[in-house]
Coordinates of C-alpha atoms in Angstrom, one line a residue:
X24 CA 44.1 -0.3 -40.6
X25 CA 41.3 2.3 -40.2
X26 CA 40.5 3.3 -36.7
X27 CA 37.2 1.6 -36.5
X28 CA 38.8 -1.7 -37.3
X29 CA 41.6 -0.9 -35.1
X30 CA 39.2 -0.3 -32.1
X31 CA 37.2 -3.4 -32.7
X32 CA 40.5 -5.3 -32.8
X33 CA 41.7 -3.6 -29.3
X34 CA 38.2 -4.7 -27.7
X35 CA 38.5 -7.9 -29.0
X36 CA 42.1 -8.4 -27.7
X37 CA 41.5 -7.0 -24.5
X38 CA 38.7 -8.7 -23.6
X39 CA 39.8 -12.2 -24.8
X40 CA 43.0 -11.6 -22.6
X41 CA 41.1 -10.2 -19.8
X42 CA 39.1 -13.8 -19.9
X43 CA 42.2 -16.0 -20.0
X44 CA 43.7 -14.0 -16.8
X45 CA 40.9 -14.4 -15.2
X46 CA 40.9 -17.6 -14.7
X47 CA 43.9 -17.1 -12.1
X48 CA 41.7 -14.9 -10.3
X49 CA 40.3 -15.9 -7.0
X50 CA 35.9 -15.6 -7.5
X51 CA 35.0 -13.8 -3.8
X52 CA 31.6 -12.7 -2.1
X53 CA 33.3 -10.0 0.1
X54 CA 30.1 -9.3 1.8
X55 CA 26.7 -10.9 3.0
X56 CA 23.8 -9.5 0.8
X57 CA 22.2 -7.4 3.7
X58 CA 18.5 -6.1 3.6
X59 CA 19.7 -4.4 0.5
X60 CA 20.7 -7.3 -1.5
X61 CA 24.1 -6.7 -2.6
X62 CA 25.7 -9.8 -4.1
X63 CA 27.5 -9.4 -6.7
X64 CA 30.4 -11.8 -6.8
X65 CA 34.1 -10.2 -7.3
X66 CA 37.2 -11.4 -9.0
X67 CA 40.5 -10.7 -7.0
X68 CA 44.2 -11.0 -8.5
X69 CA 45.7 -9.6 -5.1
X70 CA 45.4 -10.7 -1.7
X71 CA 43.4 -8.6 1.3
X72 CA 46.1 -9.0 3.3
X73 CA 48.3 -7.0 0.8
X74 CA 46.0 -4.1 0.3
X75 CA 45.1 -3.8 4.3
X76 CA 48.9 -3.8 5.0
X77 CA 49.5 -1.0 2.2
X78 CA 46.4 0.7 3.3
X79 CA 47.6 0.7 6.7
X80 CA 50.9 2.2 6.1
X81 CA 49.4 4.9 3.9
X82 CA 46.9 6.0 6.6
X83 CA 49.7 5.9 9.0
X84 CA 51.6 8.3 6.9
X85 CA 48.6 10.6 6.1
X86 CA 47.9 10.9 10.2
X87 CA 51.4 11.6 10.5
X88 CA 51.7 14.2 7.9
X89 CA 48.5 15.9 9.0
X90 CA 49.7 16.1 12.9
X91 CA 53.0 17.5 11.7
X92 CA 50.8 20.4 9.9
X93 CA 48.8 20.7 13.1
X94 CA 46.0 19.6 10.9
X95 CA 45.1 16.7 12.9
X96 CA 41.9 16.6 15.0
X97 CA 41.9 20.2 15.9
X98 CA 38.4 20.5 16.7
X99 CA 37.4 18.1 19.5
X100 CA 33.6 18.4 18.8
X101 CA 33.9 17.1 15.3
X102 CA 36.4 14.4 16.7
X103 CA 33.8 13.4 19.2
X104 CA 30.9 13.4 16.7
X105 CA 32.7 11.1 14.0
X106 CA 33.8 8.8 16.5
X107 CA 30.6 8.6 18.2
X108 CA 29.1 7.9 15.0
X109 CA 31.9 5.4 14.2
X110 CA 31.4 3.2 17.4
X111 CA 27.5 3.0 16.7
X112 CA 28.2 2.1 12.9
X113 CA 30.8 -0.6 13.5
X114 CA 28.6 -3.2 15.2
X115 CA 26.2 -2.8 12.3
X116 CA 29.0 -4.0 10.0
X117 CA 28.5 -7.5 11.4
X118 CA 25.2 -7.9 8.9
X119 CA 27.7 -7.6 5.9
X120 CA 30.7 -9.5 7.2
X121 CA 31.2 -10.5 10.8
X122 CA 35.0 -10.6 10.8
X123 CA 35.0 -6.4 10.2
X124 CA 33.6 -5.9 13.7
X125 CA 37.2 -6.7 14.8
X126 CA 39.0 -4.8 12.4
X127 CA 41.4 -2.4 13.6
X128 CA 39.3 0.5 13.4
X129 CA 40.5 4.2 13.4
X130 CA 38.3 7.2 12.9
X131 CA 40.0 10.6 12.4
X132 CA 39.1 14.6 11.3
X133 CA 41.6 16.4 9.0
X134 CA 41.2 20.2 9.0
X135 CA 40.6 20.8 5.2
X136 CA 38.1 22.8 3.3
X137 CA 37.1 19.6 1.1
X138 CA 34.1 18.4 1.3
X139 CA 35.4 14.9 1.4
X140 CA 35.6 11.8 3.7
X141 CA 37.1 8.3 3.2
X142 CA 37.5 4.9 4.6
X143 CA 40.4 2.8 3.7
X144 CA 40.6 -1.0 3.7
X145 CA 40.6 -2.4 6.9
X146 CA 38.3 0.3 8.7
X147 CA 41.0 3.7 8.4
X148 CA 38.4 6.6 8.3
X149 CA 39.0 10.2 7.6
X150 CA 36.5 13.2 7.4
X151 CA 37.2 16.5 6.3
X152 CA 36.6 19.5 8.5
X153 CA 35.0 21.1 5.4
X154 CA 32.3 18.0 4.8
X155 CA 31.2 18.7 8.5
X156 CA 31.2 22.9 8.3
X157 CA 30.3 23.7 4.8
X158 CA 27.2 21.5 4.4
X159 CA 26.5 21.7 8.6
X160 CA 25.6 17.9 8.3
X161 CA 23.2 16.8 11.0
X162 CA 24.8 13.5 12.8
X163 CA 22.1 11.5 10.5
X164 CA 23.8 12.8 7.4
X165 CA 27.1 12.3 8.8
X166 CA 26.2 9.0 9.3
X167 CA 25.2 8.6 5.7
X168 CA 28.7 9.7 4.4
X169 CA 30.6 7.6 7.0
X170 CA 28.3 4.4 6.1
X171 CA 28.9 5.1 2.4
X172 CA 32.7 4.9 2.6
X173 CA 32.7 1.9 5.4
X174 CA 30.8 0.2 2.8
X175 CA 33.4 0.7 0.2
X176 CA 36.0 -1.3 2.8
X177 CA 33.7 -4.0 3.5
X178 CA 32.9 -4.8 -0.4
X179 CA 36.8 -4.2 -0.7
X180 CA 36.3 -2.0 -3.8
X181 CA 39.9 -0.8 -3.4
X182 CA 41.4 -4.5 -3.7
X183 CA 39.1 -5.1 -6.9
X184 CA 40.0 -1.7 -8.2
X185 CA 43.8 -3.0 -7.9
X186 CA 43.1 -6.2 -9.1
X187 CA 41.0 -4.8 -12.4
X188 CA 43.8 -2.5 -13.2
X189 CA 46.4 -5.2 -12.8
X190 CA 44.5 -7.5 -15.4
X191 CA 43.8 -4.6 -17.7
X192 CA 47.3 -3.4 -17.7
X193 CA 48.7 -6.8 -18.4
X194 CA 45.7 -7.4 -21.2
X195 CA 46.6 -3.9 -22.8
X196 CA 50.2 -5.0 -23.1
X197 CA 49.2 -8.1 -24.6
X198 CA 47.0 -6.5 -27.2
X199 CA 49.8 -4.0 -28.1
X200 CA 52.1 -7.0 -28.8
X201 CA 49.7 -8.9 -30.7
X202 CA 48.7 -5.8 -32.9
X203 CA 52.1 -4.6 -33.2
X204 CA 51.4 -1.2 -32.2
X205 CA 53.3 1.4 -30.3
X206 CA 52.3 3.8 -27.3
X207 CA 49.6 5.6 -29.5
X208 CA 48.0 2.1 -29.6
X209 CA 48.4 1.6 -25.9
X210 CA 47.0 4.5 -24.9
X211 CA 43.8 3.8 -27.1
X212 CA 43.6 0.3 -25.3
X213 CA 43.6 2.1 -21.6
X214 CA 40.9 4.5 -23.3
X215 CA 38.9 1.8 -24.2
X216 CA 39.2 0.0 -21.1
X217 CA 38.1 3.0 -19.1
X218 CA 35.2 3.8 -21.3
X219 CA 33.9 0.0 -21.9
X220 CA 34.9 -1.6 -18.5
X221 CA 36.6 0.6 -15.7
X222 CA 34.2 3.8 -15.6
X223 CA 31.0 1.8 -15.7
X224 CA 32.4 -0.9 -12.9
X225 CA 33.3 2.1 -10.9
X226 CA 29.7 3.5 -10.8
X227 CA 28.5 -0.1 -10.0
X228 CA 30.9 0.3 -7.1
X229 CA 29.3 3.8 -6.1
X230 CA 26.0 2.4 -6.1
X231 CA 26.9 -0.4 -3.8
X232 CA 28.1 2.0 -1.4
X233 CA 25.3 3.9 -1.4
X234 CA 22.9 0.8 -0.8
X235 CA 25.2 -0.6 1.8
X236 CA 25.6 2.6 3.8
X237 CA 21.9 3.6 4.2
X238 CA 21.3 -0.1 5.8
X239 CA 24.6 0.4 8.0
X240 CA 23.1 4.0 9.0
X241 CA 19.8 2.3 9.7
X242 CA 21.2 -0.6 11.9
X243 CA 23.0 1.9 13.7
X244 CA 19.5 4.0 14.7
X245 CA 20.4 6.7 11.9
X246 CA 17.7 7.9 9.8
X247 CA 18.8 6.4 6.3
X248 CA 16.6 9.0 4.5
X249 CA 19.2 11.6 5.7
X250 CA 21.3 10.2 2.5
X251 CA 18.8 12.1 0.5
X252 CA 18.9 15.5 2.1
X253 CA 23.0 15.4 2.0
X254 CA 23.1 15.0 -1.7
X255 CA 20.8 17.3 -2.3
X256 CA 22.8 19.6 0.0
X257 CA 25.9 19.0 -1.8
X258 CA 24.0 19.6 -5.5
X259 CA 23.2 23.1 -4.0
X260 CA 27.1 23.6 -3.6
X261 CA 26.8 24.4 -7.4
X262 CA 28.9 22.6 -10.3
X263 CA 27.2 20.9 -12.9
X264 CA 27.6 17.2 -13.4
X265 CA 30.2 15.6 -15.4
X266 CA 29.0 13.3 -18.7
X267 CA 27.5 10.8 -17.1
X268 CA 29.5 8.2 -19.3
X269 CA 32.8 9.4 -18.4
X270 CA 31.9 10.0 -14.7
X271 CA 33.4 7.1 -12.0
X272 CA 29.9 8.0 -10.0
X273 CA 26.1 7.6 -11.0
X274 CA 24.5 11.0 -12.1
X275 CA 23.0 13.1 -9.5
X276 CA 19.4 12.1 -10.6
X277 CA 20.1 8.3 -10.4
X278 CA 21.8 8.5 -7.3
X279 CA 18.6 10.3 -5.5
X280 CA 16.6 7.9 -7.1
X281 CA 18.2 5.0 -5.6
X282 CA 18.8 6.6 -2.5
X283 CA 15.0 7.2 -2.1
X284 CA 14.2 3.7 -2.9
X285 CA 16.9 2.3 -0.9
X286 CA 16.5 4.3 2.4
X287 CA 12.6 3.2 2.3
X288 CA 13.6 -0.5 1.9
X289 CA 15.8 -0.3 5.3
X290 CA 13.4 2.1 7.1
X291 CA 12.1 -0.7 9.3
X292 CA 15.6 -1.6 10.4
X293 CA 16.0 2.0 11.6
X294 CA 12.7 1.8 13.6
X295 CA 13.6 -1.3 15.0
X296 CA 16.7 0.1 16.3
X297 CA 15.3 3.1 17.7
X298 CA 13.1 1.0 19.8
X299 CA 15.9 -1.0 21.7

């Protein structure tokens, strides 16, 4: 069997198996569309309760380890900024999902050189001191980062990725059994999944988070155009983009183009919030 035929059979088998298993998934719309119009339906194979519980436990563990090392909330000014921004963004989440306002939100700052931030399912936020200090972010730029990460939680992207990986793993195992291939064949199937389904979908999730993030910032009274200056700063830090096809993030050019368009779309919300 030639490599080309084998790849073709793998693609067909994986897609067919995934379609069969998808009938057992729950089709959901995790958020309302908002002004930015994010309305993609999602298929979930695991419950939000399972994911939220696991995320809460993991967040508590990360915070406990950071506290034990003296790396948790060591700079009161950083903590005050992050929590003040979170308190303004949280009410804005109701525009996408009213239940989110009542989540058990937490916001903490980890002392680390990494330029990073994240929000776990259920509203568990962490901002790294390296992001604040190395980029010298304004409050508007920090709100852009936090809005983006909160958007991932609102859209339940982590739950969606867990569901996809679970389905893909089963599909690949079925494909390996049907085609009678060993570990090498299964690795090929996994590579095909990442290239055909996994990475492009991750890029779509990043774009959704960008768009929802600028709207959250605007509704909270932060200039949504700061998302553009933020990514420009990141670009100036050095290091070229990875090959777009192999990246889970959109290219820098695509991202800046999209952020420019959508920050303009939500600018009236920002102006309205400033008049309150």
